[in-house]
Amino acid sequence: MHPLLKSRAAAVLGRLGVVALLVVTAGTLHASASSAKGAARIDRDVFGHLADGTTVYRYTLTNGHGMRVRIITYGGIIQTVEVPDRRGHPANVTLGFDNLDDYVANNSPYFGALIGRYGNRIANGRFTLDGVTYQLPINNDPNSLHGGTVGFDKHVWDATPVHGRDTVGVKLRLVSPDGDQGYPGTLTAEVTYTLTASNGIRIDYRATTDKATVVNLTNHAYWNLAGEGTGDINDHLLYLNAKRYTPVDSTLIPTGAIDPVAGTPFDFTKPTAIGKRIRESHQQLIFGHGYDHNFVLNRKTAHKLELAARVTEARSGRVLSIYTEEPGIQFYSGNFLDATLVGTSGKMYRQGDGFALETQHFPDSPNHPNFPSTVLRPGQVYQTTTIYQFSTTH
Ligand code: GLA
C-alpha cells in the first residue's frame, strides 16, 4: 500500500484504538491489526491447485506473540502451528505436509483437517432417524469413518479473513447438499479459526440444516509439542478431565457401555506419560492398537467451555490445554502412522509420532440412545467451540 494511504488509514482506524490495514492485490492478501500488545496479521498465498484447477489458498495468521498458524482452504486443514518453547524458540507442533498433492493423495491420517459431517465412526455406516434408515459409505470396513469417502476434509471451503481487536482469523464455509455421503438435509457449515493474543487457537463451529440430520464436527490435528518430526510422543504428560470412557468392539465402535477409567490404562485423571501403559495387554488397547477412544468429559455445565485435556512436554516446556463445549474427546495416539508418509519438515512419521485430541460427541451416537444426541433439526443451530491454548512451564 502507498505509504500515504497507509498512514491515513492508520490515522482513521487508530482513533478506534485498533490499527487495521487491508490490501488485496491480484492473488495475494495482507491484512494486519495491531494493538498496544503487538502486531497481528493475516497473509494469504496460493497453496496449490487441485486436478480440476481449483485454487487452494493458505491463510497465515500471526499474532505478534510468537505464534503463527497456517490454514489451507482444502479440508480447512491446520497445516502448521508454530509455538514458542519456554525460552521463546518456536517450533511447528502439528503434523502435516508441505504441499497440497500430499494432502490430496494421503487422506487417511486426516492431518489437521476439519471432520464432517460426522466425526469418528458410525456402525455399518447405518442409522435411523425419524423412522428412515440412511446408508453411508463404508470407508473403514465395516463402518463409516469421519463423514464418509468424501468428507468435509476433502472439500475446498470458501474463506473470509476475520479481524478482531487483537485477534486474527479465517471464517470457512461449506454447503453440503442433501444426500451428500448419504446424510439427509442440506447442511450449511461454518468454521471460524481465530488466533488469539494469548496464544490460543479458537475454533467456532456452526451448522444449520433444512431436514433432520445428524452432525458431529471436529478437527483432527495431531500434536507433538517437542516439534513435528522430532520423534514419538510417549513422554508427553497427558491429563484428561474424564473419569469415564466409552469402550469399543474390535471395529472401534462403542459397545454402549460407559465405564470408569479408574484402575485401567485409561486413567489420565492425573498427568501421566502417554507411553507409560500403552503396551499393557488390556483388551481395549489391543483393539485400538494403542489409544483410540472417546473419553466422557467431567462437566460442571452442560454447554460452556471447560478444560478437557492438558498435555505437557517437559524438555520444551510447551503446554497444550484444550477447552471445549463438547461432551467427549477422542484420544488417538497416532497408532496408524506407519512410516509411509513424510511430513512438513521432511521427516518420516512412525507410529506414535503425534497424538490427536478430537473434541466431539461420542462415536456412533445415532445408534446409541443413551449417548448425548447429535440430531440437528431445521430451525436449530448447531454451535460449538473448542480452544487449543498454548503456554509454557517455567
Ligand atoms: C480417528 C479414528 C482413528 C483413525 C484416525 C485417523 O482418530 O478414531 O481410528 O481413523 O482418526 O487415522
Short mmCIF file of C-alpha atoms and ligand atoms in Angstrom, two decimals:
data_model
loop_
_atom_site.label_atom_id
_atom_site.label_comp_id
_atom_site.label_asym_id
_atom_site.label_seq_id
_atom_site.Cartn_x
_atom_site.Cartn_y
_atom_site.Cartn_z
CA MET A 1 0.00 0.00 0.00
CA HIS A 2 1.15 3.55 -0.73
CA PRO A 3 2.76 4.88 2.47
CA LEU A 4 0.49 7.95 2.47
CA LEU A 5 -2.67 5.87 2.19
CA LYS A 6 -1.30 3.63 4.85
CA SER A 7 -0.75 6.48 7.29
CA ARG A 8 -4.19 7.98 6.53
CA ALA A 9 -5.86 4.63 7.12
CA ALA A 10 -3.84 4.24 10.29
CA ALA A 11 -4.90 7.69 11.48
CA VAL A 12 -8.60 6.96 10.94
CA LEU A 13 -8.61 3.49 12.38
CA GLY A 14 -6.11 4.38 15.08
CA ARG A 15 -8.80 6.56 16.70
CA LEU A 16 -10.81 3.40 17.25
CA GLY A 17 -7.90 2.01 19.21
CA VAL A 18 -7.16 -0.55 16.54
CA VAL A 19 -4.97 -0.29 13.51
CA ALA A 20 -6.25 -2.40 10.67
CA LEU A 21 -4.81 -2.37 7.20
CA LEU A 22 -6.07 -4.37 4.31
CA VAL A 23 -4.51 -4.71 0.93
CA VAL A 24 -5.89 -7.04 -1.69
CA THR A 25 -3.87 -7.38 -4.85
CA ALA A 26 -4.02 -9.99 -7.58
CA GLY A 27 -3.93 -13.31 -5.76
CA THR A 28 -2.45 -12.05 -2.51
CA LEU A 29 -3.95 -10.63 0.59
CA HIS A 30 -2.31 -9.00 3.51
CA ALA A 31 -4.07 -7.55 6.48
CA SER A 32 -2.88 -6.58 9.89
CA ALA A 33 -4.35 -5.47 13.16
CA SER A 34 -2.18 -4.14 15.92
CA SER A 35 -2.82 -3.01 19.43
CA ALA A 36 -0.55 -1.97 22.26
CA LYS A 37 0.19 -5.65 22.90
CA GLY A 38 1.73 -6.44 19.50
CA ALA A 39 1.01 -6.81 15.81
CA ALA A 40 -1.33 -9.42 14.43
CA ARG A 41 -1.67 -10.08 10.72
CA ILE A 42 -3.26 -12.25 8.10
CA ASP A 43 -1.48 -13.19 4.89
CA ARG A 44 -2.79 -15.27 2.06
CA ASP A 45 -0.92 -17.16 -0.61
CA VAL A 46 -1.77 -19.84 -3.15
CA PHE A 47 -1.01 -23.25 -1.65
CA GLY A 48 -1.70 -25.20 -4.84
CA HIS A 49 -4.28 -26.31 -7.37
CA LEU A 50 -6.48 -29.39 -7.48
CA ALA A 51 -6.56 -31.55 -10.62
CA ASP A 52 -9.72 -29.70 -11.77
CA GLY A 53 -7.89 -26.35 -11.49
CA THR A 54 -9.49 -25.21 -8.23
CA THR A 55 -7.16 -22.88 -6.35
CA VAL A 56 -6.37 -23.78 -2.77
CA TYR A 57 -5.36 -20.82 -0.63
CA ARG A 58 -3.33 -20.75 2.53
CA TYR A 59 -4.02 -18.22 5.26
CA THR A 60 -1.18 -17.40 7.63
CA LEU A 61 -2.29 -15.97 10.95
CA THR A 62 0.39 -14.28 13.06
CA ASN A 63 -0.36 -12.85 16.49
CA GLY A 64 2.72 -10.80 17.42
CA HIS A 65 3.19 -13.01 20.49
CA GLY A 66 5.32 -15.65 18.86
CA MET A 67 2.59 -17.77 17.31
CA ARG A 68 1.92 -18.41 13.64
CA VAL A 69 -0.83 -20.69 12.32
CA ARG A 70 -1.40 -21.74 8.73
CA ILE A 71 -4.79 -22.87 7.47
CA ILE A 72 -5.49 -24.15 3.97
CA THR A 73 -8.87 -23.97 2.29
CA TYR A 74 -8.66 -27.65 1.23
CA GLY A 75 -10.26 -29.53 4.13
CA GLY A 76 -9.97 -26.45 6.35
CA ILE A 77 -6.67 -28.04 7.31
CA ILE A 78 -4.45 -26.57 10.02
CA GLN A 79 -1.16 -27.02 8.18
CA THR A 80 1.34 -25.65 10.70
CA VAL A 81 1.22 -24.26 14.24
CA GLU A 82 4.39 -22.53 15.34
CA VAL A 83 4.58 -22.04 19.10
CA PRO A 84 7.44 -20.77 21.28
CA ASP A 85 9.05 -23.01 23.87
CA ARG A 86 9.89 -21.78 27.36
CA ARG A 87 12.91 -19.91 26.01
CA GLY A 88 10.91 -18.33 23.23
CA HIS A 89 12.15 -20.59 20.43
CA PRO A 90 9.38 -21.52 18.02
CA ALA A 91 8.71 -24.99 16.60
CA ASN A 92 5.91 -26.33 14.44
CA VAL A 93 3.95 -28.60 16.77
CA THR A 94 1.40 -30.10 14.38
CA LEU A 95 1.83 -32.91 11.85
CA GLY A 96 1.19 -32.23 8.18
CA PHE A 97 2.65 -31.86 4.72
CA ASP A 98 4.44 -29.04 2.93
CA ASN A 99 2.42 -29.36 -0.28
CA LEU A 100 -1.14 -29.85 -1.47
CA ASP A 101 -0.54 -33.01 -3.50
CA ASP A 102 0.44 -34.94 -0.39
CA TYR A 103 -2.75 -33.85 1.42
CA VAL A 104 -4.85 -34.96 -1.55
CA ALA A 105 -3.03 -38.28 -2.07
CA ASN A 106 -2.72 -39.32 1.59
CA ASN A 107 -6.02 -38.59 3.20
CA SER A 108 -6.12 -41.44 5.70
CA PRO A 109 -4.46 -39.70 8.66
CA TYR A 110 -6.69 -36.58 8.34
CA PHE A 111 -3.77 -34.34 9.41
CA GLY A 112 -5.18 -31.07 10.78
CA ALA A 113 -8.44 -31.47 8.88
CA LEU A 114 -11.99 -30.41 9.61
CA ILE A 115 -14.07 -33.54 10.02
CA GLY A 116 -17.70 -33.69 8.97
CA ARG A 117 -20.46 -34.38 8.78
CA TYR A 118 -19.80 -36.92 11.49
CA GLY A 119 -16.53 -37.19 13.43
CA ASN A 120 -15.47 -40.78 14.08
CA ARG A 121 -17.40 -43.95 13.29
CA ILE A 122 -21.00 -44.88 12.58
CA ALA A 123 -21.54 -48.63 12.87
CA ASN A 124 -22.00 -50.34 9.50
CA GLY A 125 -22.49 -46.82 8.09
CA ARG A 126 -26.15 -47.00 9.03
CA PHE A 127 -28.51 -45.07 11.26
CA THR A 128 -32.24 -44.50 11.56
CA LEU A 129 -33.74 -41.07 12.13
CA ASP A 130 -37.49 -40.38 12.40
CA GLY A 131 -38.16 -43.89 11.08
CA VAL A 132 -35.99 -43.57 7.96
CA THR A 133 -32.78 -45.61 7.64
CA TYR A 134 -29.81 -43.94 5.96
CA GLN A 135 -26.81 -45.74 4.47
CA LEU A 136 -23.42 -44.02 4.46
CA PRO A 137 -20.25 -45.07 2.59
CA ILE A 138 -18.24 -47.82 4.32
CA ASN A 139 -14.74 -46.35 4.25
CA ASN A 140 -13.37 -48.07 7.36
CA ASP A 141 -14.64 -51.60 6.98
CA PRO A 142 -17.29 -52.38 8.25
CA ASN A 143 -18.01 -48.79 9.39
CA SER A 144 -18.30 -45.27 8.08
CA LEU A 145 -15.49 -43.03 9.37
CA HIS A 146 -15.17 -39.24 9.56
CA GLY A 147 -18.09 -38.37 7.30
CA GLY A 148 -17.53 -40.95 4.56
CA THR A 149 -15.39 -41.32 1.46
CA VAL A 150 -15.53 -37.63 0.59
CA GLY A 151 -15.89 -35.97 3.97
CA PHE A 152 -15.51 -32.27 4.78
CA ASP A 153 -11.74 -32.83 4.93
CA LYS A 154 -11.71 -33.30 1.14
CA HIS A 155 -13.66 -30.21 0.14
CA VAL A 156 -12.39 -26.74 -0.65
CA TRP A 157 -14.05 -24.29 1.74
CA ASP A 158 -14.86 -20.66 0.98
CA ALA A 159 -12.74 -18.42 3.17
CA THR A 160 -13.01 -14.89 4.54
CA PRO A 161 -10.42 -13.21 6.77
CA VAL A 162 -11.75 -12.04 10.13
CA HIS A 163 -10.25 -9.25 12.24
CA GLY A 164 -10.90 -8.77 15.92
CA ARG A 165 -9.50 -6.16 18.25
CA ASP A 166 -6.36 -8.17 18.95
CA THR A 167 -7.18 -11.39 17.12
CA VAL A 168 -6.93 -12.58 13.55
CA GLY A 169 -8.85 -15.40 11.97
CA VAL A 170 -10.38 -17.01 8.96
CA LYS A 171 -14.00 -17.99 8.52
CA LEU A 172 -14.63 -21.07 6.36
CA ARG A 173 -17.93 -22.04 4.83
CA LEU A 174 -19.15 -25.18 3.11
CA VAL A 175 -22.60 -26.13 1.87
CA SER A 176 -23.10 -29.89 1.82
CA PRO A 177 -26.08 -30.83 -0.36
CA ASP A 178 -28.99 -33.04 0.73
CA GLY A 179 -27.86 -36.66 0.42
CA ASP A 180 -24.13 -35.84 0.45
CA GLN A 181 -22.36 -39.07 1.55
CA GLY A 182 -25.82 -40.47 2.33
CA TYR A 183 -26.67 -37.89 5.02
CA PRO A 184 -30.07 -36.19 4.89
CA GLY A 185 -30.55 -32.42 4.61
CA THR A 186 -28.61 -29.56 3.08
CA LEU A 187 -26.06 -28.76 5.75
CA THR A 188 -24.51 -25.29 5.80
CA ALA A 189 -21.37 -25.42 7.90
CA GLU A 190 -19.24 -22.51 9.08
CA VAL A 191 -15.99 -22.91 10.96
CA THR A 192 -14.02 -19.93 12.21
CA TYR A 193 -10.40 -20.30 13.26
CA THR A 194 -9.18 -17.46 15.47
CA LEU A 195 -5.65 -16.92 16.70
CA THR A 196 -5.81 -15.02 19.97
CA ALA A 197 -3.27 -12.66 21.53
CA SER A 198 -2.82 -15.15 24.39
CA ASN A 199 -1.61 -17.94 22.04
CA GLY A 200 -4.87 -19.80 21.67
CA ILE A 201 -6.48 -21.24 18.56
CA ARG A 202 -10.21 -20.88 18.96
CA ILE A 203 -12.45 -22.95 16.68
CA ASP A 204 -16.11 -21.94 16.42
CA TYR A 205 -18.31 -24.43 14.59
CA ARG A 206 -21.79 -23.58 13.34
CA ALA A 207 -24.21 -25.52 11.16
CA THR A 208 -27.83 -25.43 10.06
CA THR A 209 -29.93 -27.89 8.08
CA ASP A 210 -33.13 -27.94 6.04
CA LYS A 211 -34.05 -31.54 7.07
CA ALA A 212 -33.48 -33.50 10.26
CA THR A 213 -29.94 -34.90 10.21
CA VAL A 214 -27.00 -35.81 12.44
CA VAL A 215 -23.90 -33.63 12.89
CA ASN A 216 -20.64 -34.04 14.79
CA LEU A 217 -17.90 -31.68 13.65
CA THR A 218 -14.33 -31.69 14.89
CA ASN A 219 -10.74 -31.01 13.92
CA HIS A 220 -8.19 -33.79 13.52
CA ALA A 221 -4.90 -32.01 14.29
CA TYR A 222 -2.07 -34.22 15.52
CA TRP A 223 0.31 -32.67 18.04
CA ASN A 224 3.89 -33.19 19.02
CA LEU A 225 4.83 -30.46 21.47
CA ALA A 226 8.57 -31.11 21.03
CA GLY A 227 8.12 -30.29 17.35
CA GLU A 228 6.69 -32.19 14.38
CA GLY A 229 9.14 -34.81 13.10
CA THR A 230 11.23 -34.96 16.29
CA GLY A 231 10.16 -38.42 17.41
CA ASP A 232 7.35 -40.01 19.38
CA ILE A 233 5.03 -38.50 21.95
CA ASN A 234 5.36 -41.26 24.57
CA ASP A 235 6.96 -38.91 27.12
CA HIS A 236 4.28 -36.22 26.83
CA LEU A 237 2.28 -35.99 30.04
CA LEU A 238 -1.44 -36.19 29.43
CA TYR A 239 -4.18 -35.08 31.77
CA LEU A 240 -7.77 -35.85 30.75
CA ASN A 241 -10.66 -34.39 32.69
CA ALA A 242 -12.57 -37.65 32.33
CA LYS A 243 -13.49 -40.29 34.87
CA ARG A 244 -15.24 -42.41 32.26
CA TYR A 245 -14.77 -43.56 28.69
CA THR A 246 -16.69 -45.48 26.06
CA PRO A 247 -15.12 -48.92 25.44
CA VAL A 248 -15.27 -50.25 21.89
CA ASP A 249 -15.58 -53.51 20.00
CA SER A 250 -12.86 -54.84 17.70
CA THR A 251 -14.03 -52.47 14.91
CA LEU A 252 -13.73 -49.46 17.26
CA ILE A 253 -17.48 -48.97 17.63
CA PRO A 254 -18.61 -48.16 21.20
CA THR A 255 -20.28 -51.10 22.89
CA GLY A 256 -22.69 -48.63 24.52
CA ALA A 257 -21.10 -49.02 27.94
CA ILE A 258 -19.79 -46.00 29.82
CA ASP A 259 -17.05 -47.40 32.04
CA PRO A 260 -14.91 -45.90 34.79
CA VAL A 261 -11.25 -45.32 33.89
CA ALA A 262 -10.10 -45.92 37.48
CA GLY A 263 -7.65 -48.79 37.75
CA THR A 264 -7.15 -49.04 33.96
CA PRO A 265 -4.56 -47.66 31.49
CA PHE A 266 -7.29 -45.16 30.54
CA ASP A 267 -6.97 -43.25 33.79
CA PHE A 268 -5.38 -39.91 32.89
CA THR A 269 -7.08 -38.01 35.70
CA LYS A 270 -3.53 -37.40 36.99
CA PRO A 271 -0.95 -36.30 34.39
CA THR A 272 0.65 -39.50 33.08
CA ALA A 273 3.10 -40.19 30.26
CA ILE A 274 1.21 -41.31 27.17
CA GLY A 275 3.61 -44.23 26.67
CA LYS A 276 3.61 -45.44 30.26
CA ARG A 277 0.85 -48.06 29.88
CA ILE A 278 0.35 -48.11 26.11
CA ARG A 279 1.77 -51.65 25.75
CA GLU A 280 -0.30 -53.20 28.53
CA SER A 281 -2.25 -56.23 27.37
CA HIS A 282 -5.58 -54.54 28.02
CA GLN A 283 -8.24 -55.67 25.53
CA GLN A 284 -9.19 -52.07 24.72
CA LEU A 285 -5.57 -51.12 23.93
CA ILE A 286 -5.28 -54.19 21.72
CA PHE A 287 -8.46 -53.26 19.81
CA GLY A 288 -7.17 -49.70 19.33
CA HIS A 289 -3.52 -50.63 18.61
CA GLY A 290 -2.96 -48.15 21.43
CA TYR A 291 -5.30 -45.36 22.49
CA ASP A 292 -8.14 -44.62 20.09
CA HIS A 293 -11.02 -43.99 22.46
CA ASN A 294 -13.68 -41.50 23.36
CA PHE A 295 -13.46 -40.10 26.88
CA VAL A 296 -16.58 -38.81 28.62
CA LEU A 297 -15.67 -35.39 29.93
CA ASN A 298 -16.48 -34.44 33.52
CA ARG A 299 -18.62 -31.37 33.07
CA LYS A 300 -19.83 -28.79 35.55
CA THR A 301 -22.09 -27.18 32.98
CA ALA A 302 -23.92 -28.63 30.02
CA HIS A 303 -22.52 -26.43 27.27
CA LYS A 304 -19.90 -23.96 28.49
CA LEU A 305 -16.19 -24.06 27.71
CA GLU A 306 -14.45 -26.26 30.25
CA LEU A 307 -10.99 -27.79 30.45
CA ALA A 308 -10.96 -31.19 28.72
CA ALA A 309 -7.27 -32.04 28.43
CA ARG A 310 -3.82 -30.71 29.19
CA VAL A 311 -0.62 -32.01 27.66
CA THR A 312 2.87 -31.04 28.84
CA GLU A 313 6.21 -31.70 27.16
CA ALA A 314 8.98 -31.36 29.73
CA ARG A 315 12.03 -30.50 27.60
CA SER A 316 10.44 -27.66 25.62
CA GLY A 317 8.12 -26.66 28.44
CA ARG A 318 5.26 -26.38 25.95
CA VAL A 319 1.78 -26.97 27.33
CA LEU A 320 -1.40 -27.50 25.32
CA SER A 321 -4.68 -27.05 27.17
CA ILE A 322 -7.91 -27.90 25.40
CA TYR A 323 -11.19 -26.26 26.37
CA THR A 324 -14.44 -27.37 24.83
CA GLU A 325 -18.21 -27.24 25.00
CA GLU A 326 -18.43 -30.84 23.75
CA PRO A 327 -19.30 -33.84 25.95
CA GLY A 328 -16.43 -36.03 24.70
CA ILE A 329 -12.86 -36.14 23.43
CA GLN A 330 -11.25 -38.80 21.25
CA PHE A 331 -7.72 -39.53 22.36
CA TYR A 332 -5.86 -41.14 19.47
CA SER A 333 -2.17 -41.96 19.94
CA GLY A 334 -1.25 -41.93 16.24
CA ASN A 335 -1.42 -45.72 16.04
CA PHE A 336 -1.91 -45.95 12.28
CA LEU A 337 1.07 -43.77 11.35
CA ASP A 338 3.17 -46.40 9.65
CA ALA A 339 6.37 -44.85 8.27
CA THR A 340 4.87 -44.36 4.82
CA LEU A 341 4.42 -40.57 5.00
CA VAL A 342 6.99 -37.79 5.03
CA GLY A 343 5.88 -34.72 6.93
CA THR A 344 6.28 -30.95 6.67
CA SER A 345 9.95 -30.81 7.69
CA GLY A 346 10.99 -33.79 5.59
CA LYS A 347 10.93 -36.38 8.39
CA MET A 348 9.10 -39.69 8.04
CA TYR A 349 6.28 -40.28 10.55
CA ARG A 350 6.21 -43.52 12.57
CA GLN A 351 3.60 -44.89 14.96
CA GLY A 352 3.09 -42.54 17.91
CA ASP A 353 4.87 -39.55 16.36
CA GLY A 354 1.82 -37.41 17.12
CA PHE A 355 -1.41 -37.61 19.11
CA ALA A 356 -4.86 -36.25 18.36
CA LEU A 357 -7.40 -34.99 20.87
CA GLU A 358 -10.64 -34.55 18.94
CA THR A 359 -13.40 -32.77 20.83
CA GLN A 360 -16.71 -34.32 19.83
CA HIS A 361 -19.99 -36.01 20.60
CA PHE A 362 -19.46 -39.72 21.14
CA PRO A 363 -18.77 -42.02 18.18
CA ASP A 364 -21.81 -43.82 16.75
CA SER A 365 -24.23 -41.69 18.82
CA PRO A 366 -27.05 -42.07 16.26
CA ASN A 367 -27.14 -45.77 17.22
CA HIS A 368 -26.92 -45.25 20.99
CA PRO A 369 -29.95 -43.55 22.54
CA ASN A 370 -28.08 -43.36 25.89
CA PHE A 371 -25.40 -41.05 24.35
CA PRO A 372 -25.94 -37.26 24.03
CA SER A 373 -27.92 -36.62 20.86
CA THR A 374 -26.29 -35.49 17.61
CA VAL A 375 -29.58 -34.79 15.85
CA LEU A 376 -29.98 -31.36 14.24
CA ARG A 377 -33.39 -30.22 13.02
CA PRO A 378 -34.44 -27.36 10.75
CA GLY A 379 -34.61 -24.12 12.76
CA GLN A 380 -31.98 -25.30 15.23
CA VAL A 381 -28.40 -24.05 15.15
CA TYR A 382 -25.51 -26.39 15.83
CA GLN A 383 -22.92 -24.28 17.61
CA THR A 384 -19.86 -25.42 19.48
CA THR A 385 -16.47 -24.03 20.41
CA THR A 386 -13.10 -25.57 21.20
CA ILE A 387 -9.91 -23.74 22.18
CA TYR A 388 -6.38 -25.08 21.83
CA GLN A 389 -4.50 -22.93 24.31
CA PHE A 390 -0.69 -22.88 24.32
CA SER A 391 1.54 -21.85 27.22
CA THR A 392 4.84 -22.90 28.77
CA THR A 393 6.03 -24.19 32.10
CA HIS A 394 8.85 -22.34 33.86
C1 GLA B 1 -9.62 -41.17 14.38
C2 GLA B 1 -10.01 -42.58 14.50
C3 GLA B 1 -8.80 -43.44 14.30
C4 GLA B 1 -8.18 -43.15 12.96
C5 GLA B 1 -7.85 -41.72 12.86
C6 GLA B 1 -7.30 -41.37 11.51
O1 GLA B 1 -8.88 -40.75 15.45
O2 GLA B 1 -10.62 -42.88 15.72
O3 GLA B 1 -9.18 -44.78 14.37
O4 GLA B 1 -9.06 -43.48 11.94
O5 GLA B 1 -8.98 -40.95 13.14
O6 GLA B 1 -6.30 -42.23 11.10
#
